Structure formats: C-alpha cells, structure tokens
C-alpha cells in the first residue's frame, strides 16, 4: 500500500547536522564542508515499514540560523512528523531543541509525531556534553521519541526514520 507523502520537518539549531542527516539518508554520503541551509529544501523517500506497508515521506530540511526562524516555523505547518535535532557535543543546541519543542507544542501537536535526535555520536566521548540519559529523560517526560545518530558514519539514521515512519498515522 502506498500512501500520499507524509510531511516531515527537520528542526534544530544551525550546525547540528540536519542537512547531513537528510543527505546521509537519501544519498548515503557525508560532506564535512557542507554549507548552511538557506530557506528550506525537501527530499522524498519511501520507507518499507512491513512487507505490505510502505510510507512515503516528504522530508523538509530547514535552516537553523536565527534569521530564518519565522520562515522555518512556517514549514512546520501540516507536518505529520517533526524531527528536532541537537548536537550531543553542544549543550546550547540541546537547550535550543527544547525551545523548538515548546514552540511547536504551542502551535498544536495533536496530529504530529515528534522525535528528538542527538546527532554527532561519532565524536569522542570526552567531547560529549549532553548525556544520553538526560535526553532520554526529557523525551520520556514529554511523551516523544528519542534517537541518537551520526550523519558522519550513518549510525542510527535509517533506524530513526524507520521508527518515525512506523508511528505516523495511516490516514
Ligand atoms: P543549518 O543548515 O545551518 O541549519 O545547519 P545543519 O543543521 O543543516 O548542519 P549541517 O548538516 O550543515 O552540518 C554542520 C556541520 O556539522 C558540518 O560541518 C557537518 O559536516 C558536521 N556534521 C553533521 N553531522 C555530523 C555528524 O554526525 N558527526 C560529525 N562529526 N560532524 C557532523
Ligand atoms: Mg542545513
């Protein structure tokens, strides 16, 4: 069964790796000198959730820079899935992720699934600033999912999209 594309939006501070996650997922590539996103772009990807059920995703990669904030918020409209990304080596990006969650919560999340993503887990353990347990606790308190990824190595990326896709409403 193929359904109409479900809108997914990637949110989070500039530099956390939203575009890198999208590029890893779509092209299975990584570029360490990628440029900051301007506005937003989207990719379409189909996820095989089970043998007889697939979900088409339209994944919007937004710009994290502050000057695009209100524009980015517009891309949230109609999103069935929201991926809020932070960088596990950057505490400020985790605070920003929580602010994003609070902001979209005010807009209404009745029809959306949210996943919080800690990216850059390939970085050295000594560089890690946000403990997995802290992020998990926040996600649990707020009834959202938590996943960890590395766009650089690809670890956890497919699983994250798969976990989100299988939670999306079927109609
Ligand atoms: P904006 O478009 O400005 O909102 O940023 P973004 O969230 O799209 O970040 P982007 O994907 O451009 O990545 C920012 C920087 O982090 C780049 O230098 C990437 O190569 C690097 N990066 C992204 N993901 C990872 C990762 O998983 N591990 C490591 N080590 N670096 C990463
Ligand atoms: Mg980007």
Tab-separated table of C-alpha atoms and ligand atoms in Angstrom:
chain	number	residue	atom	x	y	z
A	1	UNK	CA	0.000	0.000	0.000
A	2	UNK	CA	1.417	3.365	-0.974
A	3	UNK	CA	0.022	6.485	0.598
A	4	UNK	CA	0.300	10.157	-0.237
A	5	UNK	CA	3.565	11.653	1.046
A	6	UNK	CA	3.643	12.473	4.728
A	7	UNK	CA	5.292	15.765	5.522
A	8	UNK	CA	8.256	15.537	7.878
A	9	UNK	CA	10.204	18.555	9.047
A	10	UNK	CA	13.739	18.701	10.436
A	11	UNK	CA	14.212	21.440	13.046
A	12	UNK	CA	17.171	22.458	15.207
A	13	UNK	CA	19.964	24.929	15.661
A	14	UNK	CA	22.311	25.748	12.806
A	15	UNK	CA	25.209	23.313	12.583
A	16	UNK	CA	23.633	20.368	14.409
A	17	UNK	CA	23.595	18.307	11.206
A	18	UNK	CA	20.020	18.413	9.853
A	19	UNK	CA	21.144	18.584	6.206
A	20	UNK	CA	23.835	15.988	6.853
A	21	UNK	CA	21.223	13.584	8.267
A	22	UNK	CA	18.981	14.130	5.222
A	23	UNK	CA	21.925	13.657	2.829
A	24	UNK	CA	23.096	10.511	4.641
A	25	UNK	CA	19.592	9.099	4.447
A	26	UNK	CA	18.968	9.972	0.808
A	27	UNK	CA	22.404	9.658	-0.835
A	28	UNK	CA	24.257	7.646	1.820
A	29	UNK	CA	27.015	10.295	1.725
A	30	UNK	CA	28.668	12.707	4.140
A	31	UNK	CA	30.363	16.026	3.460
A	32	UNK	CA	32.342	17.744	6.206
A	33	UNK	CA	32.301	21.095	4.389
A	34	UNK	CA	28.570	21.373	3.752
A	35	UNK	CA	27.108	24.889	3.674
A	36	UNK	CA	24.393	26.228	5.944
A	37	UNK	CA	20.899	25.814	4.527
A	38	UNK	CA	19.128	28.875	3.195
A	39	UNK	CA	15.331	28.705	3.390
A	40	UNK	CA	14.488	25.014	3.105
A	41	UNK	CA	14.703	22.075	0.718
A	42	UNK	CA	12.905	18.755	0.585
A	43	UNK	CA	13.537	15.181	-0.453
A	44	UNK	CA	11.081	12.336	-0.997
A	45	UNK	CA	11.833	8.916	0.388
A	46	UNK	CA	9.775	5.753	0.725
A	47	UNK	CA	10.084	3.621	3.834
A	48	UNK	CA	9.095	-0.033	3.797
A	49	UNK	CA	7.515	-0.386	7.220
A	50	UNK	CA	6.490	-4.021	6.714
A	51	UNK	CA	6.090	-6.380	3.755
A	52	UNK	CA	2.722	-4.937	2.772
A	53	UNK	CA	3.003	-1.421	4.131
A	54	UNK	CA	5.164	1.444	2.954
A	55	UNK	CA	5.144	5.101	3.874
A	56	UNK	CA	6.165	7.913	1.576
A	57	UNK	CA	7.971	10.685	3.372
A	58	UNK	CA	8.469	14.230	2.153
A	59	UNK	CA	11.318	15.394	4.327
A	60	UNK	CA	11.788	19.154	4.700
A	61	UNK	CA	15.263	20.230	5.718
A	62	UNK	CA	15.023	23.699	7.237
A	63	UNK	CA	17.555	26.434	8.008
A	64	UNK	CA	18.643	26.636	11.640
A	65	UNK	CA	20.066	30.140	11.513
A	66	UNK	CA	18.138	32.538	13.732
A	67	UNK	CA	17.299	34.916	10.906
A	68	UNK	CA	15.224	32.178	9.248
A	69	UNK	CA	13.322	31.358	12.441
A	70	UNK	CA	9.881	32.592	11.402
A	71	UNK	CA	10.269	31.095	7.928
A	72	UNK	CA	11.289	27.746	9.422
A	73	UNK	CA	8.257	27.806	11.665
A	74	UNK	CA	6.045	28.046	8.574
A	75	UNK	CA	7.428	24.738	7.283
A	76	UNK	CA	6.115	23.104	10.433
A	77	UNK	CA	2.537	23.663	9.292
A	78	UNK	CA	0.898	20.394	8.273
A	79	UNK	CA	3.867	18.281	9.336
A	80	UNK	CA	2.939	14.751	10.423
A	81	UNK	CA	6.403	14.130	11.783
A	82	UNK	CA	8.806	16.530	13.441
A	83	UNK	CA	12.480	15.681	13.903
A	84	UNK	CA	14.160	18.013	16.391
A	85	UNK	CA	17.918	17.664	16.156
A	86	UNK	CA	20.661	18.694	18.546
A	87	UNK	CA	24.398	18.041	18.615
A	88	UNK	CA	25.445	15.829	21.555
A	89	UNK	CA	28.706	17.807	21.828
A	90	UNK	CA	26.879	21.128	22.175
A	91	UNK	CA	24.806	21.875	25.270
A	92	UNK	CA	23.353	25.080	23.783
A	93	UNK	CA	21.958	23.105	20.859
A	94	UNK	CA	20.099	20.857	23.336
A	95	UNK	CA	18.559	23.927	25.008
A	96	UNK	CA	17.555	25.166	21.560
A	97	UNK	CA	15.982	21.791	20.757
A	98	UNK	CA	13.855	22.070	23.914
A	99	UNK	CA	12.825	25.590	22.896
A	100	UNK	CA	11.788	24.284	19.484
A	101	UNK	CA	9.675	21.622	21.146
A	102	UNK	CA	7.986	24.176	23.414
A	103	UNK	CA	7.321	26.428	20.469
A	104	UNK	CA	5.694	23.773	18.296
A	105	UNK	CA	3.777	22.480	21.300
A	106	UNK	CA	2.081	25.883	21.474
A	107	UNK	CA	1.171	25.587	17.797
A	108	UNK	CA	-0.515	22.233	18.454
A	109	UNK	CA	0.864	18.742	18.049
A	110	UNK	CA	-2.343	16.671	18.005
A	111	UNK	CA	-1.610	15.276	14.558
A	112	UNK	CA	2.149	15.024	14.700
A	113	UNK	CA	4.750	12.600	15.987
A	114	UNK	CA	7.904	14.128	17.389
A	115	UNK	CA	11.343	12.588	17.602
A	116	UNK	CA	14.228	14.213	19.428
A	117	UNK	CA	17.572	13.349	17.835
A	118	UNK	CA	21.025	13.591	19.381
A	119	UNK	CA	23.415	13.730	16.406
A	120	UNK	CA	27.238	13.508	16.063
A	121	UNK	CA	27.590	10.439	18.298
A	122	UNK	CA	30.754	9.562	16.346
A	123	UNK	CA	32.540	12.352	18.251
A	124	UNK	CA	34.855	11.439	21.121
A	125	UNK	CA	33.192	10.532	24.392
A	126	UNK	CA	35.193	13.285	26.104
A	127	UNK	CA	33.577	15.837	23.754
A	128	UNK	CA	30.094	14.740	24.671
A	129	UNK	CA	28.184	17.451	26.555
A	130	UNK	CA	24.663	16.020	26.637
A	131	UNK	CA	24.290	12.663	28.346
A	132	UNK	CA	22.057	10.131	26.646
A	133	UNK	CA	20.158	9.645	29.912
A	134	UNK	CA	19.363	13.385	30.138
A	135	UNK	CA	17.965	13.498	26.621
A	136	UNK	CA	16.032	10.260	27.139
A	137	UNK	CA	14.550	11.630	30.344
A	138	UNK	CA	13.404	14.826	28.614
A	139	UNK	CA	11.858	12.828	25.763
A	140	UNK	CA	10.082	10.486	28.163
A	141	UNK	CA	8.678	13.354	30.264
A	142	UNK	CA	7.275	14.922	27.126
A	143	UNK	CA	5.967	11.760	25.502
A	144	UNK	CA	8.215	11.947	22.457
A	145	UNK	CA	10.729	9.518	20.966
A	146	UNK	CA	14.483	9.809	21.339
A	147	UNK	CA	17.100	8.527	18.890
A	148	UNK	CA	20.843	9.004	18.523
A	149	UNK	CA	22.566	9.320	15.160
A	150	UNK	CA	25.770	10.048	13.354
A	151	UNK	CA	25.340	11.526	9.896
A	152	UNK	CA	29.086	11.008	9.527
A	153	UNK	CA	29.128	7.227	9.985
A	154	UNK	CA	25.439	6.678	9.229
A	155	UNK	CA	24.803	5.065	12.608
A	156	UNK	CA	21.158	5.245	13.666
A	157	UNK	CA	19.977	7.339	10.705
A	158	UNK	CA	17.859	4.754	8.871
A	159	UNK	CA	16.532	3.434	12.164
A	160	UNK	CA	15.438	6.917	13.216
A	161	UNK	CA	13.418	7.488	10.019
A	162	UNK	CA	12.040	3.954	10.221
A	163	UNK	CA	10.930	4.414	13.826
A	164	UNK	CA	9.219	7.665	12.947
A	165	UNK	CA	7.605	6.294	9.765
A	166	UNK	CA	6.015	3.366	11.575
A	167	UNK	CA	4.484	5.700	14.161
A	168	UNK	CA	2.858	8.007	11.621
A	169	UNK	CA	-0.934	7.938	11.344
A	170	UNK	CA	-2.102	5.718	8.490
A	171	UNK	CA	-4.806	8.153	7.372
B	1	LIG	P1	21.890	24.701	9.064
B	1	LIG	O1	21.601	24.336	7.654
B	1	LIG	O2	22.694	25.977	9.192
B	1	LIG	O3	20.660	24.771	9.915
B	1	LIG	O4	22.840	23.529	9.703
B	1	LIG	P2	22.564	21.953	9.677
B	1	LIG	O5	21.843	21.561	10.905
B	1	LIG	O6	21.965	21.547	8.385
B	1	LIG	O7	24.044	21.335	9.808
B	1	LIG	P3	24.924	20.678	8.653
B	1	LIG	O8	24.330	19.408	8.168
B	1	LIG	O9	25.204	21.725	7.632
B	1	LIG	O10	26.254	20.293	9.460
B	1	LIG	C1	27.036	21.242	10.159
B	1	LIG	C2	28.445	20.706	10.354
B	1	LIG	O11	28.436	19.561	11.200
B	1	LIG	C3	29.124	20.274	9.038
B	1	LIG	O12	30.496	20.582	9.115
B	1	LIG	C4	28.911	18.774	9.045
B	1	LIG	O13	29.896	18.100	8.292
B	1	LIG	C5	29.032	18.459	10.540
B	1	LIG	N1	28.274	17.251	10.923
B	1	LIG	C6	26.982	16.973	10.635
B	1	LIG	N2	26.614	15.792	11.134
B	1	LIG	C7	27.711	15.294	11.763
B	1	LIG	C8	27.972	14.079	12.478
B	1	LIG	O14	27.123	13.196	12.670
B	1	LIG	N3	29.232	13.941	13.005
B	1	LIG	C9	30.213	14.879	12.833
B	1	LIG	N4	31.410	14.624	13.372
B	1	LIG	N5	30.001	16.021	12.162
B	1	LIG	C10	28.770	16.226	11.632
B	2	LIG	MG1	21.301	22.624	6.779
